[in-house]
CSV table of C-alpha atoms in Angstrom, one decimal:
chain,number,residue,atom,x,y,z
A,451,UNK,CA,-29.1,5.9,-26.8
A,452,UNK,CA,-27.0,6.0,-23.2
A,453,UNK,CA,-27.7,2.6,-21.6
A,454,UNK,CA,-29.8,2.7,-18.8
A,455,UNK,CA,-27.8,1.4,-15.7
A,456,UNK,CA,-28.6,-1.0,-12.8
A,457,UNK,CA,-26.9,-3.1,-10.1
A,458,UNK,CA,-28.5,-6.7,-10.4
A,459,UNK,CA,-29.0,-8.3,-7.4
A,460,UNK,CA,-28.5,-12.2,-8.7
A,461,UNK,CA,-28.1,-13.9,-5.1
A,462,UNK,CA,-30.5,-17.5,-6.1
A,463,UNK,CA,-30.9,-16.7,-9.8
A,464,UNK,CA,-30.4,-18.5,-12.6
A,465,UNK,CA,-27.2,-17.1,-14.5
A,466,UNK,CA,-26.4,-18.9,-18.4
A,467,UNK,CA,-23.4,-18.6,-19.4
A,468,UNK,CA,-22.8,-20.2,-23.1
A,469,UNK,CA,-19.5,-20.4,-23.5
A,470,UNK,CA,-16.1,-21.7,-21.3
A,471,UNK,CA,-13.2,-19.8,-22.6
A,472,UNK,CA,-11.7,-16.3,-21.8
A,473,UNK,CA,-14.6,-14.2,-21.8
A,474,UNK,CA,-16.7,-16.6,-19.7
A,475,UNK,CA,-13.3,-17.2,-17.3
A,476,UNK,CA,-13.5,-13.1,-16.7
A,477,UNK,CA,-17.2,-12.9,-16.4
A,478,UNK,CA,-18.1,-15.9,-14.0
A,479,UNK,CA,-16.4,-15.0,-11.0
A,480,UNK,CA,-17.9,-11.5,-10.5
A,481,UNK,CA,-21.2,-13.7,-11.0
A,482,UNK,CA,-20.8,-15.9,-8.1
A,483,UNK,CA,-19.8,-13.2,-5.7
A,484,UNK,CA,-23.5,-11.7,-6.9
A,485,UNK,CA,-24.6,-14.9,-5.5
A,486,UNK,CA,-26.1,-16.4,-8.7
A,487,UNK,CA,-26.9,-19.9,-10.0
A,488,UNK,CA,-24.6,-19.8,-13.1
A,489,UNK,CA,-24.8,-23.1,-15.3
A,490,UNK,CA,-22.2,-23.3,-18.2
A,491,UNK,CA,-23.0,-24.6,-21.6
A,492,UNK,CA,-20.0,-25.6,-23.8
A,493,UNK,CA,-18.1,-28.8,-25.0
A,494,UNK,CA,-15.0,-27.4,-22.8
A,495,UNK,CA,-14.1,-25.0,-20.5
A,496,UNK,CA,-10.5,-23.2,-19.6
A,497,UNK,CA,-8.7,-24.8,-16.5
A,498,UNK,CA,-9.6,-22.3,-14.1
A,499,UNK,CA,-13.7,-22.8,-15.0
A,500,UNK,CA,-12.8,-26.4,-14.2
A,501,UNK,CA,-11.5,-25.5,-10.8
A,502,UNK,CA,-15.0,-24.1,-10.0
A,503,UNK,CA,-16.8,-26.9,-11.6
A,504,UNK,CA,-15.0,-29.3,-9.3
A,505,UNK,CA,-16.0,-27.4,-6.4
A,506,UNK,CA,-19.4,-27.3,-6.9
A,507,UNK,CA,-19.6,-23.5,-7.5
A,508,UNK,CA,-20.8,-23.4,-11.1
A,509,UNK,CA,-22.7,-26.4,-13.0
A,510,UNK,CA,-21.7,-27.7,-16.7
A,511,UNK,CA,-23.4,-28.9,-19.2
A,512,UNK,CA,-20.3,-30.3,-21.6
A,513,UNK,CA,-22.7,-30.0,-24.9
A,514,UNK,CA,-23.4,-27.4,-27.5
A,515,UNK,CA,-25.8,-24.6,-27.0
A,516,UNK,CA,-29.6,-25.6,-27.7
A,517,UNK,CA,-32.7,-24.0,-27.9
A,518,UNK,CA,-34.4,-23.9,-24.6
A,519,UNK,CA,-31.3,-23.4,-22.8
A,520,UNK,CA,-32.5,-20.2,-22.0
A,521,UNK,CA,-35.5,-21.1,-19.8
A,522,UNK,CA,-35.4,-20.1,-16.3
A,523,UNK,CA,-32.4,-17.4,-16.9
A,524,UNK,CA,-33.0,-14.0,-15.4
A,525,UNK,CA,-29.4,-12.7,-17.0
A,526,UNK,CA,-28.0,-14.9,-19.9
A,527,UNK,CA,-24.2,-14.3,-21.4
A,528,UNK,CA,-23.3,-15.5,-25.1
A,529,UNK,CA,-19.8,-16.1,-24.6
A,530,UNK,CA,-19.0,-18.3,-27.9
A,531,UNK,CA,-16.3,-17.6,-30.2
A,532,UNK,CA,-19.1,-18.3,-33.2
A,533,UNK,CA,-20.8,-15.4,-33.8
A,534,UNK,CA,-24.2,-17.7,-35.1
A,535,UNK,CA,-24.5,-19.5,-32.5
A,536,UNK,CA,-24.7,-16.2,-30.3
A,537,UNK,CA,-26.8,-14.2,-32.4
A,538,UNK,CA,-28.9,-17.4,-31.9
A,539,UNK,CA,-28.7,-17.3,-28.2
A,540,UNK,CA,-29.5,-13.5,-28.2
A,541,UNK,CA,-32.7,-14.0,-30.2
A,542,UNK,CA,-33.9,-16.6,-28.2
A,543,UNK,CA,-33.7,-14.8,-25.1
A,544,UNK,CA,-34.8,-11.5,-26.8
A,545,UNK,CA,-37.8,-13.7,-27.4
A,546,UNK,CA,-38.5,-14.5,-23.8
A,547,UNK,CA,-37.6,-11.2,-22.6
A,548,UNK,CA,-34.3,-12.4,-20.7
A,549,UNK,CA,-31.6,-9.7,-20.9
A,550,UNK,CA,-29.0,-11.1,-22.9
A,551,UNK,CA,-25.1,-10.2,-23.2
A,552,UNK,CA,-23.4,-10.6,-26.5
A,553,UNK,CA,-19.5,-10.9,-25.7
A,554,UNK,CA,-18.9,-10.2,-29.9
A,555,UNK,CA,-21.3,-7.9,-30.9
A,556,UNK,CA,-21.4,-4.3,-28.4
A,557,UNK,CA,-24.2,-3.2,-31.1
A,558,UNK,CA,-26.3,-6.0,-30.8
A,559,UNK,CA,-26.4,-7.1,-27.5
A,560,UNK,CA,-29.3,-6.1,-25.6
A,561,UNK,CA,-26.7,-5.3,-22.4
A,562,UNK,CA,-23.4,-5.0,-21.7
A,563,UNK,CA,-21.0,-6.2,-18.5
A,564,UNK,CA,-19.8,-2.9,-17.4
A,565,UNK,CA,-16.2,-2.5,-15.8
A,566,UNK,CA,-16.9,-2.9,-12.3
A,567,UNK,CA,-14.9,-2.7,-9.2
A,568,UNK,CA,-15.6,-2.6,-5.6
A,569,UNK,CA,-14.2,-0.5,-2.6
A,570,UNK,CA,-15.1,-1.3,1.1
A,571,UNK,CA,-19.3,-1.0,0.4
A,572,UNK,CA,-19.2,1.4,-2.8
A,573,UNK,CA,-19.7,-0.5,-6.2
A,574,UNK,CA,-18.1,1.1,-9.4
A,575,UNK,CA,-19.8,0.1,-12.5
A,576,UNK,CA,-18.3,1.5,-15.9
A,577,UNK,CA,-19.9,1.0,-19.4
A,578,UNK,CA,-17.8,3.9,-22.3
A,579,UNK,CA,-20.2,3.3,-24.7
A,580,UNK,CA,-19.5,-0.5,-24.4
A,581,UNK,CA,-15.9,-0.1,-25.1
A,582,UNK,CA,-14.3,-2.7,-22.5
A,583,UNK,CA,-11.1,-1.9,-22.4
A,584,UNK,CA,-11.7,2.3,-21.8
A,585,UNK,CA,-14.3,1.0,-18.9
A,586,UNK,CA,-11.5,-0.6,-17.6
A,587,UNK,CA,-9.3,2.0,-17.0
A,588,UNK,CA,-11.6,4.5,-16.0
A,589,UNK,CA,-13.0,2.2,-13.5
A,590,UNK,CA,-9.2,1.5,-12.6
A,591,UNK,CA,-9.1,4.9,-11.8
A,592,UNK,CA,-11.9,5.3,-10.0
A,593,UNK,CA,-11.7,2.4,-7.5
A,594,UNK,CA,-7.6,3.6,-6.7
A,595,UNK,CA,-8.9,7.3,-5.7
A,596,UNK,CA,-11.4,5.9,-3.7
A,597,UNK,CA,-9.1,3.7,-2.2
A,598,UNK,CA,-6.5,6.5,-1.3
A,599,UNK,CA,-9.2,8.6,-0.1
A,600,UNK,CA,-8.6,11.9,-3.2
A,601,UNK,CA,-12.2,11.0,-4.1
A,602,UNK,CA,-15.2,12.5,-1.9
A,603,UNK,CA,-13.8,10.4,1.5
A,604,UNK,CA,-15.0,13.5,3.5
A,605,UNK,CA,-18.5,12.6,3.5
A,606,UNK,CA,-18.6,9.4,4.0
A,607,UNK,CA,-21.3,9.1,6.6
A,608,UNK,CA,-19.1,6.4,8.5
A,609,UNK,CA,-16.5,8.5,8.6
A,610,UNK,CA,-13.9,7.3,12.0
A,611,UNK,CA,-13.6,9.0,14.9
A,612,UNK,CA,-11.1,9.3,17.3
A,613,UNK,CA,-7.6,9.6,16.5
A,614,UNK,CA,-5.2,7.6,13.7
A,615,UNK,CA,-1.7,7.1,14.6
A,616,UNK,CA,-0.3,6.8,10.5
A,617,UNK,CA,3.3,5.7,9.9
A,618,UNK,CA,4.0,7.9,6.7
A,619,UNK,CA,6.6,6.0,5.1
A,620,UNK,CA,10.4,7.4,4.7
A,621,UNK,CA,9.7,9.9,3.1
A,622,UNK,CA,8.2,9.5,-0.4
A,623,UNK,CA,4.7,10.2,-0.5
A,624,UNK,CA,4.2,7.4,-2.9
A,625,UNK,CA,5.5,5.0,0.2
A,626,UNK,CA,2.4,5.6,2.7
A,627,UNK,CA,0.4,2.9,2.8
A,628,UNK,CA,-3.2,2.7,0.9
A,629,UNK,CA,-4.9,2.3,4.4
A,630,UNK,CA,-3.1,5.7,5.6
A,631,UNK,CA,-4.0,7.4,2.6
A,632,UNK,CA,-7.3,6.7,2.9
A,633,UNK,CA,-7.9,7.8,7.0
A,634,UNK,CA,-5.3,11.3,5.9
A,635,UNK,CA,-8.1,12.0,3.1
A,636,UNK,CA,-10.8,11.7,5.9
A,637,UNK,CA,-8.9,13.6,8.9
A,638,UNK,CA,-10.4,16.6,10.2
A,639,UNK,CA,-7.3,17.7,12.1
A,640,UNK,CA,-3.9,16.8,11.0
A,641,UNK,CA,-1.0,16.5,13.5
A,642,UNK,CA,2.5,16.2,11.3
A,643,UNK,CA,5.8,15.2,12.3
A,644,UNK,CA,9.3,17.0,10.3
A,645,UNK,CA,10.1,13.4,8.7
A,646,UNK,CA,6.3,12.7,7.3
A,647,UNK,CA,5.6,12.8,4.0
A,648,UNK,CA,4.9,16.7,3.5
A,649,UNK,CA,4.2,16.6,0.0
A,650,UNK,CA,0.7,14.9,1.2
A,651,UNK,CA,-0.5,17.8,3.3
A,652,UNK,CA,-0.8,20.0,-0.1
A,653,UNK,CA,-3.7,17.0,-1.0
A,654,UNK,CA,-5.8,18.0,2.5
A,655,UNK,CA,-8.8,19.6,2.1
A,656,UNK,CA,-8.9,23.6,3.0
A,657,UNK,CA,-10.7,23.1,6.1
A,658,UNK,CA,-8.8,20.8,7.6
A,659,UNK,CA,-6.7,22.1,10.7
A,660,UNK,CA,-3.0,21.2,10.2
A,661,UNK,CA,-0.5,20.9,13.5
A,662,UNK,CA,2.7,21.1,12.6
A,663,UNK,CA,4.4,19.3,16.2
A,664,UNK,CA,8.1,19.1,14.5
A,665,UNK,CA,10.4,18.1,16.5
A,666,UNK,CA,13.5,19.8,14.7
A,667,UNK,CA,17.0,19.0,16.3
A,668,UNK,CA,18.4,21.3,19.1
A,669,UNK,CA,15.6,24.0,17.4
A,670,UNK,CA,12.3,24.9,18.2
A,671,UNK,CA,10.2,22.1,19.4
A,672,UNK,CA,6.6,20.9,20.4
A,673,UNK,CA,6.8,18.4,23.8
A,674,UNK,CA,5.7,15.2,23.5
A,675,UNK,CA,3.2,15.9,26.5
A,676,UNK,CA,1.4,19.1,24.0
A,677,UNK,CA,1.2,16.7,21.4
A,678,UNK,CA,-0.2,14.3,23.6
A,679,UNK,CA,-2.8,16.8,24.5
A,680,UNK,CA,-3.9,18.2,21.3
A,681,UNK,CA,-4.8,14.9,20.0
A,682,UNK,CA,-6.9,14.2,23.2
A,683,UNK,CA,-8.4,17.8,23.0
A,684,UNK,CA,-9.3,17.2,19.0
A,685,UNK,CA,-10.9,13.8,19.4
A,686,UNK,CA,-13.2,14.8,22.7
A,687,UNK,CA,-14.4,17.8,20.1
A,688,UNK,CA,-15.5,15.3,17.7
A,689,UNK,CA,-13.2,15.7,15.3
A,690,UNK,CA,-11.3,12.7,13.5
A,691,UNK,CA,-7.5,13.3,14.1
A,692,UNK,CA,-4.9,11.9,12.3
A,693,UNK,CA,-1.5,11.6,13.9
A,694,UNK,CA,0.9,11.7,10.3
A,695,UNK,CA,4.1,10.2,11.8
A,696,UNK,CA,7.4,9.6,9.4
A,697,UNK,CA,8.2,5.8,9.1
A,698,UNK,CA,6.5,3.4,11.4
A,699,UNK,CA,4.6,4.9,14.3
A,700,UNK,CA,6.4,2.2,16.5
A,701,UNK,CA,9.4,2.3,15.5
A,702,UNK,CA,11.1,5.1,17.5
A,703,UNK,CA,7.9,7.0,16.6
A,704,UNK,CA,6.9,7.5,20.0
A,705,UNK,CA,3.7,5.7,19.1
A,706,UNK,CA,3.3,3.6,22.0
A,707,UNK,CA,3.6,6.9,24.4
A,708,UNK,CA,0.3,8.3,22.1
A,709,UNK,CA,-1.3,5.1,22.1
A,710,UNK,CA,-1.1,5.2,26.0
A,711,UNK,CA,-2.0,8.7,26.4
A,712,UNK,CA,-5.3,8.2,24.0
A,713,UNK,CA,-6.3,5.2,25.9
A,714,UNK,CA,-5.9,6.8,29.2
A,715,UNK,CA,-8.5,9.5,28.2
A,716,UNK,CA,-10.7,6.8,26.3
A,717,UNK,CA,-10.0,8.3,23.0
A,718,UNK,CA,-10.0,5.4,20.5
A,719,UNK,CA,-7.3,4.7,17.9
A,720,UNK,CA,-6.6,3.4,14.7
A,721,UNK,CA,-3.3,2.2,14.2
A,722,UNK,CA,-1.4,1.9,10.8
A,723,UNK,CA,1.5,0.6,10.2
A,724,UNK,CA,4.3,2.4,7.8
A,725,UNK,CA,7.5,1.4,5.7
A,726,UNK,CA,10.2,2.3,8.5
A,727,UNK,CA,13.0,4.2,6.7
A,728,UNK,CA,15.4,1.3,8.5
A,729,UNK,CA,14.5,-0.8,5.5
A,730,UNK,CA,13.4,1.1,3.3
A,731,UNK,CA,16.4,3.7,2.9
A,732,UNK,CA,18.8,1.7,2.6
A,733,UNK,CA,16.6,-0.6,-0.1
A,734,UNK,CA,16.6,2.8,-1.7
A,735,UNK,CA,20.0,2.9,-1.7
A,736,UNK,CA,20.6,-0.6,-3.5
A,737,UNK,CA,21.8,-2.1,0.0
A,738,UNK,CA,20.0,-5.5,1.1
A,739,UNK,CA,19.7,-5.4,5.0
A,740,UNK,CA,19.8,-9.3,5.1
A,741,UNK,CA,21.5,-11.3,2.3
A,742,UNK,CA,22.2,-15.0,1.8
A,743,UNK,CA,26.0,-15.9,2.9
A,744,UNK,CA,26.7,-12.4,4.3
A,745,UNK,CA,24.2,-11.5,7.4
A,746,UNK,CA,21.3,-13.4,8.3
A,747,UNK,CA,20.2,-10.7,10.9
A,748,UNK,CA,20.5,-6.7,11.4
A,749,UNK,CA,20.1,-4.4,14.0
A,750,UNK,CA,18.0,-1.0,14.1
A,751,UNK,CA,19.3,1.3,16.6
A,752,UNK,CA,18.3,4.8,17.8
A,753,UNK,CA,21.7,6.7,18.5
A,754,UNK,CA,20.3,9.9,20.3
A,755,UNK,CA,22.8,9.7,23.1
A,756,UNK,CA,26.4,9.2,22.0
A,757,UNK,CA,27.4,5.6,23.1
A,758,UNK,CA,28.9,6.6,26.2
A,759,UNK,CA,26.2,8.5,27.6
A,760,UNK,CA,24.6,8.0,30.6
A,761,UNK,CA,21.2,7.4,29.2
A,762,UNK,CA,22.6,5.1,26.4
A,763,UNK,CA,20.8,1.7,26.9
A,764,UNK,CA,22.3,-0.1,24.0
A,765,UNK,CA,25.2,-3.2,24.3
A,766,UNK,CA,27.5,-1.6,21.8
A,767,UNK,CA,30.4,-4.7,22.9
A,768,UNK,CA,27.6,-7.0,21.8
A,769,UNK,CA,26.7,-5.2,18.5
A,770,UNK,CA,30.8,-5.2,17.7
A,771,UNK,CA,30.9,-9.1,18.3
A,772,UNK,CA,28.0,-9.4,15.9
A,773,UNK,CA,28.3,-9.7,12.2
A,774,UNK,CA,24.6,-8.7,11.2
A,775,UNK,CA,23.9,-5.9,9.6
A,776,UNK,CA,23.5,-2.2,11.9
A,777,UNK,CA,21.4,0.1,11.1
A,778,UNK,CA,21.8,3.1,12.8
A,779,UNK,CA,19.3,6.0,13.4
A,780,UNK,CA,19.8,9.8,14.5
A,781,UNK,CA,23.5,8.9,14.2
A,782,UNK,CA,25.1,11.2,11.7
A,783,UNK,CA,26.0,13.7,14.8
A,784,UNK,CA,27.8,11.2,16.5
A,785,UNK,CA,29.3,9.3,14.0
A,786,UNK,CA,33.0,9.3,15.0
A,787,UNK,CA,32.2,8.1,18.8
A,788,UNK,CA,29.8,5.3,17.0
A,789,UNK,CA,32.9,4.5,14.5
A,790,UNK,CA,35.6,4.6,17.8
A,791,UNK,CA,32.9,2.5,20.0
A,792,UNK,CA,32.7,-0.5,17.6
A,793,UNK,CA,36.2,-0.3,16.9
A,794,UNK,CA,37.0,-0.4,20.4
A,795,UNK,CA,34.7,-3.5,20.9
A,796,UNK,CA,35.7,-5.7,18.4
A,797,UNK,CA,34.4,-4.9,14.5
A,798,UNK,CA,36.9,-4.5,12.0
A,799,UNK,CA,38.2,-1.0,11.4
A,800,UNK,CA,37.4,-2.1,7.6
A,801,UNK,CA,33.5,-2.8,7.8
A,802,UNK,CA,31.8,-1.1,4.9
A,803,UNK,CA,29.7,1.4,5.7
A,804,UNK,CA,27.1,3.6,3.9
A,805,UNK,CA,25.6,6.9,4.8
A,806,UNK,CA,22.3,7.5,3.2
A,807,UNK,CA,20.7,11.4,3.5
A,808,UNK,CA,17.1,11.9,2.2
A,809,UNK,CA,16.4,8.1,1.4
A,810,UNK,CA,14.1,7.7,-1.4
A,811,UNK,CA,13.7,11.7,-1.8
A,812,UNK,CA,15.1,13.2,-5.0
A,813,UNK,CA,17.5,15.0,-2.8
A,814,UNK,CA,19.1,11.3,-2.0
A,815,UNK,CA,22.3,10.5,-2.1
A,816,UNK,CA,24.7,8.3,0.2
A,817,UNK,CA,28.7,8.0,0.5
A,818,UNK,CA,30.7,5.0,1.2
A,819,UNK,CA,33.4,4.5,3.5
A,820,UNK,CA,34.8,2.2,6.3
A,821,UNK,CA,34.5,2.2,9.8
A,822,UNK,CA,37.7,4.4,10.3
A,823,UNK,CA,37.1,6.6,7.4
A,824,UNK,CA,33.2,7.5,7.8
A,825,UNK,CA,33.7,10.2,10.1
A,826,UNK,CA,35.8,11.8,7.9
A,827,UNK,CA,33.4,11.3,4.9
A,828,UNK,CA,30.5,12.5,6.5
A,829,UNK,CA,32.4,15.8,7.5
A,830,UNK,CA,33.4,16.3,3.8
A,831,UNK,CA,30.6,15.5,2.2
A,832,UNK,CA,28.4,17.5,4.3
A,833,UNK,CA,26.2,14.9,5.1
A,834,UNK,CA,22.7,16.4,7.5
A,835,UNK,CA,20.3,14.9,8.9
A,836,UNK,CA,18.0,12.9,8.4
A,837,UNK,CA,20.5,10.2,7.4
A,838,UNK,CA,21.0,6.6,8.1
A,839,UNK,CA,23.6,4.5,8.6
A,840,UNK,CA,24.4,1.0,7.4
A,841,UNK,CA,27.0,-0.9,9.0
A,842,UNK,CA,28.2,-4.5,7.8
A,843,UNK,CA,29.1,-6.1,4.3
A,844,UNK,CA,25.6,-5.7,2.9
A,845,UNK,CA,27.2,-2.5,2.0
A,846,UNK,CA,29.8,-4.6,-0.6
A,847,UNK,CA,26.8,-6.6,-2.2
A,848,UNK,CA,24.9,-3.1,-2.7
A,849,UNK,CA,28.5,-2.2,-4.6
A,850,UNK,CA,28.4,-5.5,-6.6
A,851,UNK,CA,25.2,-4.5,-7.8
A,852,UNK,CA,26.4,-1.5,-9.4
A,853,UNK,CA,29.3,-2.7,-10.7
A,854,UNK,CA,27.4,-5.6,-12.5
A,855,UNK,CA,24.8,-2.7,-13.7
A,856,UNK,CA,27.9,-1.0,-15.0
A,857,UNK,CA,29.3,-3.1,-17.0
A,858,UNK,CA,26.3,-4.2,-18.5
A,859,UNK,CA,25.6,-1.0,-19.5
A,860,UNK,CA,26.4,-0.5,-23.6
């Protein structure tokens, strides 16, 4: 018959466990966070049992199991490797009507330790007919929807309010963080940038409302001031808005401008942070932005104005006199004045440099050149935006790598 299933609430109860190896290792700590009195019974116990012994968590008894041990048990687990001594543990406790766990024996143990996992204030329990290793992975599964929101996060009676400001990553859906997964699975309202991960808007719910405020290069365009307003407008209707930006929210994400607005009109917000696609693309791309011996430093800057603009606010003669690494953002446009500007300034017209387009996307892929080349490589290549570029000789280590991939390579 289908066990019949309970959460046992242990906090001051007496817990024996008979028994110090593996088994007893897995089972004891999920015991103490119940809050029970475990005492151990066996003539040794692994290392890490030890550590809790020595801290007064758990109590030992360094002897063989005995009759009477069982006295004063509410839950009792035979965890011995001989299977006498814990059919003989079984029966006693069968005898005093203590619920009893046989570690060796699925069939003959009057209960079994389900699977069990725990997310925020839900508890997953998972028996599979007492096969331990099939609980396991269904309860694996389980506990990572929950925690990524794909399971039932809509009604969750504690659901937030206010608005979410959620750095999507670079671009790969799989890059958002677990946090942001879980607030884009409870949104009521979405409001998407063009760089977020899109491929997660086909996992909303039908009814939730979906802004699209793309901001799409000298084309159409929603102002940062409409943006501003519809998540203000959302949120004072009591609906949870979530505010799916690409990378890092604060990391030329125009986050801090939201943040401001929201607070202003006393709309709370959730911030979370995001893999910013300074890092992260040209990881993708086999390119370390720091490396040992080479740059111990690097640069993120946001080219949107030419460097010889007006409104350009960045010290490109300081950026040419250092030898960290650049990365450059919303530069592919105006790559040749970048390119002219460092040379100008100082930096080697032979710096490596590396385009990247659609980092970590399966569209990705990158071309190499050097400072007085990559204008013309862009152009031939037909690199578009969104690209990034990577400036210094963390571009030749990303080369070694391949090189030493190639050769090892049968």
């Amino acid at each position: 018959m289908s066990p019949y299933l309970l959460g046992l609430r242990l906090s001051g109860r007496r817990v024996l466990v008979v028994g110090g190896g593996r088994v007893a290792q897995r089972r004891v700590p999920a015991l103490l966070e119940a809050g029970a009195e475990i005492t151990i019974v066996s003539t040794s116990v692994t290392p890490a049992l030890d550590d809790l012994i020595a801290a007064g968590r758990v109590t030992w008894e360094a002897r063989p199991y005995q009759v009477g041990d069982c006295d004063g048990a509410w839950l009792v687990q035979a965890c011995t490797s001989d299977r006498a001594v814990n059919t003989a543990i079984a029966a006693e406790a069968e005898a005093k009507r203590i619920w009893c766990v046989r570690a060796d024996d699925k069939d003959a143990s009057a209960a079994w330790t389900p699977a069990s996992g725990k997310v925020d204030e839900i508890g997953i329990a998972v028996t599979a007919g007492g096969d331990p290793r099939r609980a396991a992975g269904i309860r694996d599964a389980v506990v990572s929807a929950l925690r990524d929101g794909t399971v039932d996060a809509r009604r969750n009676r504690t659901k937030p309010v206010g608005v979410a400001l959620v750095g999507g990553g670079p671009g790969d859906p799989g890059l958002i963080t677990v946090r942001g997964r879980q607030l884009l699975a409870q949104a009521d309202v979405v409001v998407a940038d063009r760089l977020a991960p899109r491929a997660l808007l086909d996992e909303l719910a039908p009814d939730v409302e979906l802004v699209d405020a793309a901001k799409v290069p000298y084309g159409r365009s929603l102002s940062q001031e409409k943006i501003n307003e519809l998540l203000i407008s959302h949120a004072r209707a009591g609906k949870f808005v979530v505010r799916l930006k690409g990378g890092d929210p604060y990391v030329f994400g125009r986050g801090g401008e939201e943040m401001l607005a929201c607070a202003r009109a006393g709309i709370p917000v959730i911030v979370v942070p995001g893999i910013t696609s300074a890092v992260a693309v040209p990881a993708a791309a086999g390119v370390p932005v720091t490396h040992r011996g080479v740059s111990q430093e690097f640069h993120v800057i946001s080219v949107h104005v030419a460097p010889d603009h007006p409104q350009s606010t960045v010290d490109w003669p300081g950026l040419a006199r250092s030898s960290g690494t650049l990365v450059l953002m919303m530069a592919v446009e105006r790559i040749g004045a970048i390119a002219e500007r460092l040379i100008r300034d100082g930096r080697s017209p032979e710096t490596p440099v590396m385009v990247v387009q659609d980092g970590t996307l399966p569209t990705q892929r990158a071309v190499t050149a050097s400072l007085s080349t990559v204008a013309d490589r862009v152009v031939a290549a037909g690199i578009r935006p969104p690209a990034i570029v990577i400036v210094g000789d963390v571009v030749r280590v990303g080369q070694e790598v391949e090189m030493v991939r190639a050769e090892r390579v049968p």
